[in-house]
Amino acid sequence: MARKLVHEQHEGKRQEILAAAHRCFLQHGLQGASISMICKEAGMSPGHLYHYFPSKEAIVEAMANDYLAELHGHFNAHEDGASTATVLLSELWSMKGWDALSHCRILFELLAEAGRNENIHAILKDNTDGIRALLARTLKAGQERGEVDPDLDPGHTSAVLVAILDAAPMLPLMASDIDFEESRKLITTMVARFLQPPITAVGE
Amino acid sequence: MARKLVHEQHEGKRQEILAAAHRCFLQHGLQGASISMICKEAGMSPGHLYHYFPSKEAIVEAMANDYLAELHGHFNAHEDGASTATVLLSELWSMKGWDALSHCRILFELLAEAGRNENIHAILKDNTDGIRALLARTLKAGQERGEVDPDLDPGHTSAVLVAILDAAPMLPLMASDIDFEESRKLITTMVARFLQPPITAVGE
Amino acid sequence: MARKLVHEQHEGKRQEILAAAHRCFLQHGLQGASISMICKEAGMSPGHLYHYFPSKEAIVEAMANDYLAELHGHFNAHEDGASTATVLLSELWSMKGWDALSHCRILFELLAEAGRNENIHAILKDNTDGIRALLARTLKAGQERGEVDPDLDPGHTSAVLVAILDAAPMLPLMASDIDFEESRKLITTMVARFLQPPITAVGE
Amino acid sequence: MARKLVHEQHEGKRQEILAAAHRCFLQHGLQGASISMICKEAGMSPGHLYHYFPSKEAIVEAMANDYLAELHGHFNAHEDGASTATVLLSELWSMKGWDALSHCRILFELLAEAGRNENIHAILKDNTDGIRALLARTLKAGQERGEVDPDLDPGHTSAVLVAILDAAPMLPLMASDIDFEESRKLITTMVARFLQPPITAVGE
DNA sequence: TATGAATGAGGGTTCATTCAT
DNA sequence: GATGAATGAACCCTCATTCAT
């Protein structure tokens, strides 16, 4: 009982550190944020922080995992519904905090890092694979119901959908004249048209 | 005459430094690559490097500008053609060196940096605006020829197209089972369907 | 209790650093003395030194403040005595360590720096103002007792006295044939004659 | 003839460099001013500057010599007059540009440097000795005419006078409420009383 | 559990100086 | 006479990490 409480406290501290780290990483980058900055942000001494994580690298990796798992979790919440991929994507886009792009700009950090850090690459790939599998299943179901173009390869298509998802925060960064709602609509339209069965088939 | 030659030599050295920097940035990140690394890569002493650039920041900015300008230049080469946006995008994707994604992974570094560095943000935005204007014009021409859905706002749509372009290097990073040719086809299909006028209107 | 001890240890280290810095500054100048030199002199790593001071500038300023405060303190020790300014000055000159001019040559460094560094200027001025106020009070008391020329403006005269005090280390530097005792006598004579009431008035 | 012209041009350039160096040294200190700064100020490339001086040290020494020689020269201009030391000092204080203390603040730099640099020390001493000899002669003449206290040792007294002279720029630095004219009067009064024969002798 | 003293390598940058042109 | 490319050591300062308490 007491053991469990201690463990929970420990886990709580870990999460505090990761949250502080996330904030620092957003503001200064994965490499630009220093341990001492994270310590200050978390209200903690460096010696103590190293009680919870063995290295800065471990903090980055844990943060990446947590962050991506949260995205993953969002998809799971909709899994049981029999909605088509379009709906699924649309739902995803309505998720809490997503419009606060500051929160998800960290994705670019991770993508950049994944290109040169094998560990981060693996974490990104693992989490992405989970989402892709889910999307692929949904796409296949959509194909069976005739809502999705049967010629699209579910595996490949799921990758494209995830890429689009990850690229979304780019829009406000490049084009300040497009607000969140606008880009949501545009991308939803694009994906819908992408997935829908060729109209010629309907006409025949 | 001699003066001009000297100037060209100076510019040549600058380009060498930028190329070396690009390589280092790719391998270690914008912040992770150190001046001394860049010097070693460029075969140069640090004191001399500062003869050509006043700071590391200036090197990053010049590199970003050069890199993005090169992308911009690719588009201009196709401008006069009366092709629809689809063709344009498809053409872009065939551009030299683009498939060597190591070369363009730097985009993620820039996107991450743009989120917290006002200068890089401005550079990214300026170069993006150029491409967007070009794409918007092409889209409008396509709409007039009936090849592009007239309901799509050219300005907003151009932003989406650029985002997709920039997101492309993500695909192999996340999904190693998709090769370049495959993703080219997928994205071309998606964009083509995105832009095409709704068929229902034709059928009626 | 323990907390206080820790704080004292911290302050002790600070003083050690300042003492080491003083020695280095004497030998190489404020600008010529490097952080790594001070570290070596203090038996400390650079990283650790920056635990106690945020910058070299801060070290210089703290050193200047401490050094000038020490001079100031010497004057206060004599304040309650009802001696005339002459005696006060004479006493000052007998102060411990003052004859070891190597210790006070630092004043020239500070004066030179004060001409182009606003912070050092302010520190010098603040500490000087304290001494001047004290001297001015003593002069006024001397005037009331008829020991000091009543025509001398106490405020201005105090400035001259301080300047003479500061200039004293110059003598052995320029004229190696004058030892400390000799210059003490000369300056005391000069100041005594400067301050004394014009004798003509007495004779009339 | 042509040889002489060349030599004059060469000497002119040297003086230009020294003037530029003086300005830089004033603004940044002997150590803080860099060769490249001096080059920029003198409108010259570093390679060319080293054509005129073998090292930075040589520039500092030449500058010190020139500067002190200029002071020396001022005294010589008054030498033949049979005035007492008081008059001489007063005259000196009226010298052109002296009130622009920015010009003579360099003295502190030299005094500070002299404490740790044997060459500068020698230069300072040599030039000071010249002035001291001159002052000593004037004092001796004053003593013979009964205008100067015969008990004062001319050699030592001359040193004190030079020290006072050098300390003068300190006044405005420490006490902004004292302008040049005021300090001139104060110091002249002090020196006059210092030198004058004891009044008791007059009364007898 | 929690602190902060301590390290020393390495960060970006400037330095005095040399040399080919 | 005059340039500016070139060097590499040293500048001030920050880093991730360890350890005694």
Short mmCIF file of C-alpha atoms in Angstrom, two decimals, chain D:
data_model
loop_
_atom_site.label_atom_id
_atom_site.label_comp_id
_atom_site.label_asym_id
_atom_site.label_seq_id
_atom_site.Cartn_x
_atom_site.Cartn_y
_atom_site.Cartn_z
CA MET D 1 65.15 65.11 -51.69
CA ALA D 2 62.71 62.47 -52.80
CA ARG D 3 64.12 60.29 -50.05
CA LYS D 4 63.23 62.93 -47.49
CA LEU D 5 59.71 63.27 -48.86
CA VAL D 6 59.20 59.56 -48.58
CA HIS D 7 60.43 59.64 -45.05
CA GLU D 8 58.02 62.43 -44.18
CA GLN D 9 55.12 60.51 -45.68
CA HIS D 10 56.12 57.52 -43.67
CA GLU D 11 56.28 59.55 -40.48
CA GLY D 12 52.91 61.11 -41.28
CA LYS D 13 51.30 57.70 -41.56
CA ARG D 14 52.86 56.68 -38.28
CA GLN D 15 51.32 59.70 -36.60
CA GLU D 16 47.93 58.93 -38.13
CA ILE D 17 48.09 55.44 -36.72
CA LEU D 18 49.12 56.69 -33.30
CA ALA D 19 46.28 59.19 -33.29
CA ALA D 20 43.80 56.47 -34.23
CA ALA D 21 45.29 54.21 -31.58
CA HIS D 22 44.98 56.94 -28.97
CA ARG D 23 41.29 57.29 -29.74
CA CYS D 24 40.76 53.54 -29.51
CA PHE D 25 42.77 53.21 -26.32
CA LEU D 26 40.72 55.96 -24.73
CA GLN D 27 37.48 54.25 -25.60
CA HIS D 28 38.45 50.68 -24.84
CA GLY D 29 41.65 50.66 -22.83
CA LEU D 30 45.16 49.64 -23.82
CA GLN D 31 44.24 45.96 -23.72
CA GLY D 32 40.64 46.33 -24.80
CA ALA D 33 41.46 48.07 -28.05
CA SER D 34 42.31 45.56 -30.75
CA ILE D 35 44.55 45.90 -33.75
CA SER D 36 41.58 45.48 -36.05
CA MET D 37 39.80 48.33 -34.27
CA ILE D 38 42.80 50.56 -34.71
CA CYS D 39 43.01 49.54 -38.37
CA LYS D 40 39.39 50.46 -38.91
CA GLU D 41 39.85 53.77 -37.10
CA ALA D 42 42.96 54.52 -39.16
CA GLY D 43 41.39 53.35 -42.42
CA MET D 44 44.06 50.79 -42.96
CA SER D 45 44.48 47.06 -43.44
CA PRO D 46 46.24 45.09 -40.73
CA GLY D 47 48.97 44.03 -43.10
CA HIS D 48 49.70 47.64 -43.86
CA LEU D 49 49.67 48.71 -40.25
CA TYR D 50 52.32 46.15 -39.47
CA HIS D 51 54.41 47.89 -42.06
CA TYR D 52 54.74 50.82 -39.69
CA PHE D 53 54.84 49.10 -36.32
CA PRO D 54 56.19 45.65 -35.54
CA SER D 55 53.62 44.89 -32.84
CA LYS D 56 50.78 46.23 -30.79
CA GLU D 57 53.16 46.67 -27.91
CA ALA D 58 55.25 48.99 -30.07
CA ILE D 59 52.18 51.07 -30.84
CA VAL D 60 51.35 51.44 -27.18
CA GLU D 61 54.89 52.43 -26.36
CA ALA D 62 55.15 54.93 -29.20
CA MET D 63 51.82 56.40 -28.23
CA ALA D 64 52.89 56.70 -24.60
CA ASN D 65 56.12 58.38 -25.59
CA ASP D 66 54.42 60.83 -27.92
CA TYR D 67 51.74 61.68 -25.42
CA LEU D 68 54.14 62.28 -22.56
CA ALA D 69 56.54 64.19 -24.79
CA GLU D 70 53.71 66.54 -25.64
CA LEU D 71 53.22 67.26 -21.95
CA HIS D 72 56.93 67.71 -21.57
CA GLY D 73 56.97 70.12 -24.47
CA HIS D 74 54.43 72.30 -22.74
CA PHE D 75 56.79 72.83 -19.87
CA ASN D 76 59.67 73.67 -22.06
CA ALA D 77 57.70 76.45 -23.62
CA HIS D 78 57.73 78.21 -20.28
CA GLU D 79 61.20 77.30 -19.19
CA ASP D 80 63.03 80.47 -19.93
CA GLY D 81 60.62 82.59 -17.88
CA ALA D 82 61.88 83.12 -14.38
CA SER D 83 58.47 82.46 -12.84
CA THR D 84 58.07 80.54 -9.64
CA ALA D 85 56.77 77.03 -9.62
CA THR D 86 53.35 78.30 -8.71
CA VAL D 87 53.08 80.29 -11.87
CA LEU D 88 54.49 77.44 -13.83
CA LEU D 89 51.89 75.06 -12.57
CA SER D 90 49.14 77.54 -13.16
CA GLU D 91 50.34 78.02 -16.70
CA LEU D 92 50.41 74.34 -17.32
CA TRP D 93 46.84 74.07 -16.28
CA SER D 94 45.81 76.51 -18.90
CA MET D 95 47.15 74.38 -21.64
CA LYS D 96 45.04 73.73 -24.67
CA GLY D 97 42.89 70.65 -24.61
CA TRP D 98 43.75 69.83 -21.06
CA ASP D 99 40.24 70.60 -19.92
CA ALA D 100 38.95 68.09 -22.39
CA LEU D 101 39.84 65.40 -19.92
CA SER D 102 38.95 62.72 -22.37
CA HIS D 103 42.26 63.50 -23.97
CA CYS D 104 44.32 62.94 -20.86
CA ARG D 105 42.43 60.11 -19.24
CA ILE D 106 44.94 58.00 -21.08
CA LEU D 107 47.30 58.81 -18.24
CA PHE D 108 45.47 56.38 -15.99
CA GLU D 109 45.87 53.69 -18.57
CA LEU D 110 49.57 54.36 -18.65
CA LEU D 111 49.91 54.47 -14.88
CA ALA D 112 48.06 51.20 -14.54
CA GLU D 113 50.13 49.63 -17.26
CA ALA D 114 53.36 51.00 -15.84
CA GLY D 115 52.77 49.01 -12.66
CA ARG D 116 53.14 45.74 -14.54
CA ASN D 117 54.93 46.53 -17.79
CA GLU D 118 58.58 47.37 -17.46
CA ASN D 119 58.79 49.13 -20.82
CA ILE D 120 55.90 51.44 -20.13
CA HIS D 121 57.27 52.03 -16.66
CA ALA D 122 60.58 53.12 -18.16
CA ILE D 123 58.90 55.41 -20.66
CA LEU D 124 56.81 56.99 -17.96
CA LYS D 125 59.81 57.39 -15.70
CA ASP D 126 62.01 58.89 -18.39
CA ASN D 127 59.47 61.48 -19.36
CA THR D 128 58.64 62.24 -15.77
CA ASP D 129 62.27 62.66 -14.90
CA GLY D 130 62.55 65.30 -17.59
CA ILE D 131 59.69 67.28 -16.14
CA ARG D 132 60.93 66.77 -12.62
CA ALA D 133 64.37 68.09 -13.45
CA LEU D 134 62.79 71.14 -14.98
CA LEU D 135 60.52 71.69 -11.99
CA ALA D 136 63.37 71.13 -9.58
CA ARG D 137 65.41 73.81 -11.31
CA THR D 138 62.51 76.22 -11.18
CA LEU D 139 61.96 75.43 -7.52
CA LYS D 140 65.59 76.02 -6.73
CA ALA D 141 65.43 79.37 -8.50
CA GLY D 142 62.32 80.18 -6.50
CA GLN D 143 64.09 79.29 -3.30
CA GLU D 144 66.95 81.58 -4.20
CA ARG D 145 64.51 84.40 -4.79
CA GLY D 146 62.83 83.64 -1.45
CA GLU D 147 59.55 82.70 -3.11
CA VAL D 148 59.76 79.03 -2.21
CA ASP D 149 60.24 77.41 1.19
CA PRO D 150 63.97 76.64 1.36
CA ASP D 151 63.32 73.61 3.56
CA LEU D 152 61.58 71.76 0.74
CA ASP D 153 63.77 69.30 -1.12
CA PRO D 154 63.50 70.33 -4.78
CA GLY D 155 63.83 66.78 -6.05
CA HIS D 156 61.14 65.33 -3.88
CA THR D 157 58.86 68.31 -4.18
CA SER D 158 59.00 68.12 -7.95
CA ALA D 159 57.76 64.56 -7.75
CA VAL D 160 54.81 65.62 -5.66
CA LEU D 161 53.97 68.37 -8.12
CA VAL D 162 54.04 65.96 -11.04
CA ALA D 163 51.86 63.53 -9.14
CA ILE D 164 49.33 66.27 -8.46
CA LEU D 165 49.39 67.17 -12.09
CA ASP D 166 48.70 63.61 -13.13
CA ALA D 167 45.99 63.21 -10.52
CA ALA D 168 44.09 66.22 -11.77
CA PRO D 169 41.93 64.37 -14.31
CA MET D 170 40.68 62.31 -11.42
CA LEU D 171 38.67 65.15 -9.97
CA PRO D 172 35.89 65.42 -12.55
CA LEU D 173 35.77 61.64 -12.67
CA MET D 174 34.99 61.40 -8.98
CA ALA D 175 33.14 64.64 -8.36
CA SER D 176 30.93 65.74 -11.20
CA ASP D 177 29.98 68.86 -9.24
CA ILE D 178 33.44 70.36 -9.67
CA ASP D 179 34.15 71.87 -13.02
CA PHE D 180 37.55 72.43 -14.51
CA GLU D 181 37.91 76.06 -13.50
CA GLU D 182 37.00 75.28 -9.91
CA SER D 183 39.53 72.50 -9.61
CA ARG D 184 42.20 74.63 -11.22
CA LYS D 185 41.70 77.27 -8.54
CA LEU D 186 41.69 74.74 -5.72
CA ILE D 187 44.86 73.04 -6.80
CA THR D 188 46.62 76.30 -7.51
CA THR D 189 45.76 77.47 -4.01
CA MET D 190 46.99 74.23 -2.54
CA VAL D 191 50.27 74.30 -4.41
CA ALA D 192 50.84 77.98 -3.65
CA ARG D 193 50.43 77.40 0.06
CA PHE D 194 52.51 74.27 -0.12
CA LEU D 195 55.46 76.04 -1.64
CA GLN D 196 55.39 79.39 0.11
CA PRO D 197 57.93 79.97 2.85
CA PRO D 198 56.52 79.53 6.37
CA ILE D 199 54.79 82.72 7.42
CA THR D 200 56.44 82.71 10.82
CA ALA D 201 59.60 83.70 9.05
CA VAL D 202 57.75 86.73 7.67
CA GLY D 203 56.51 87.75 11.09
CA GLU D 204 59.97 87.72 12.62
#
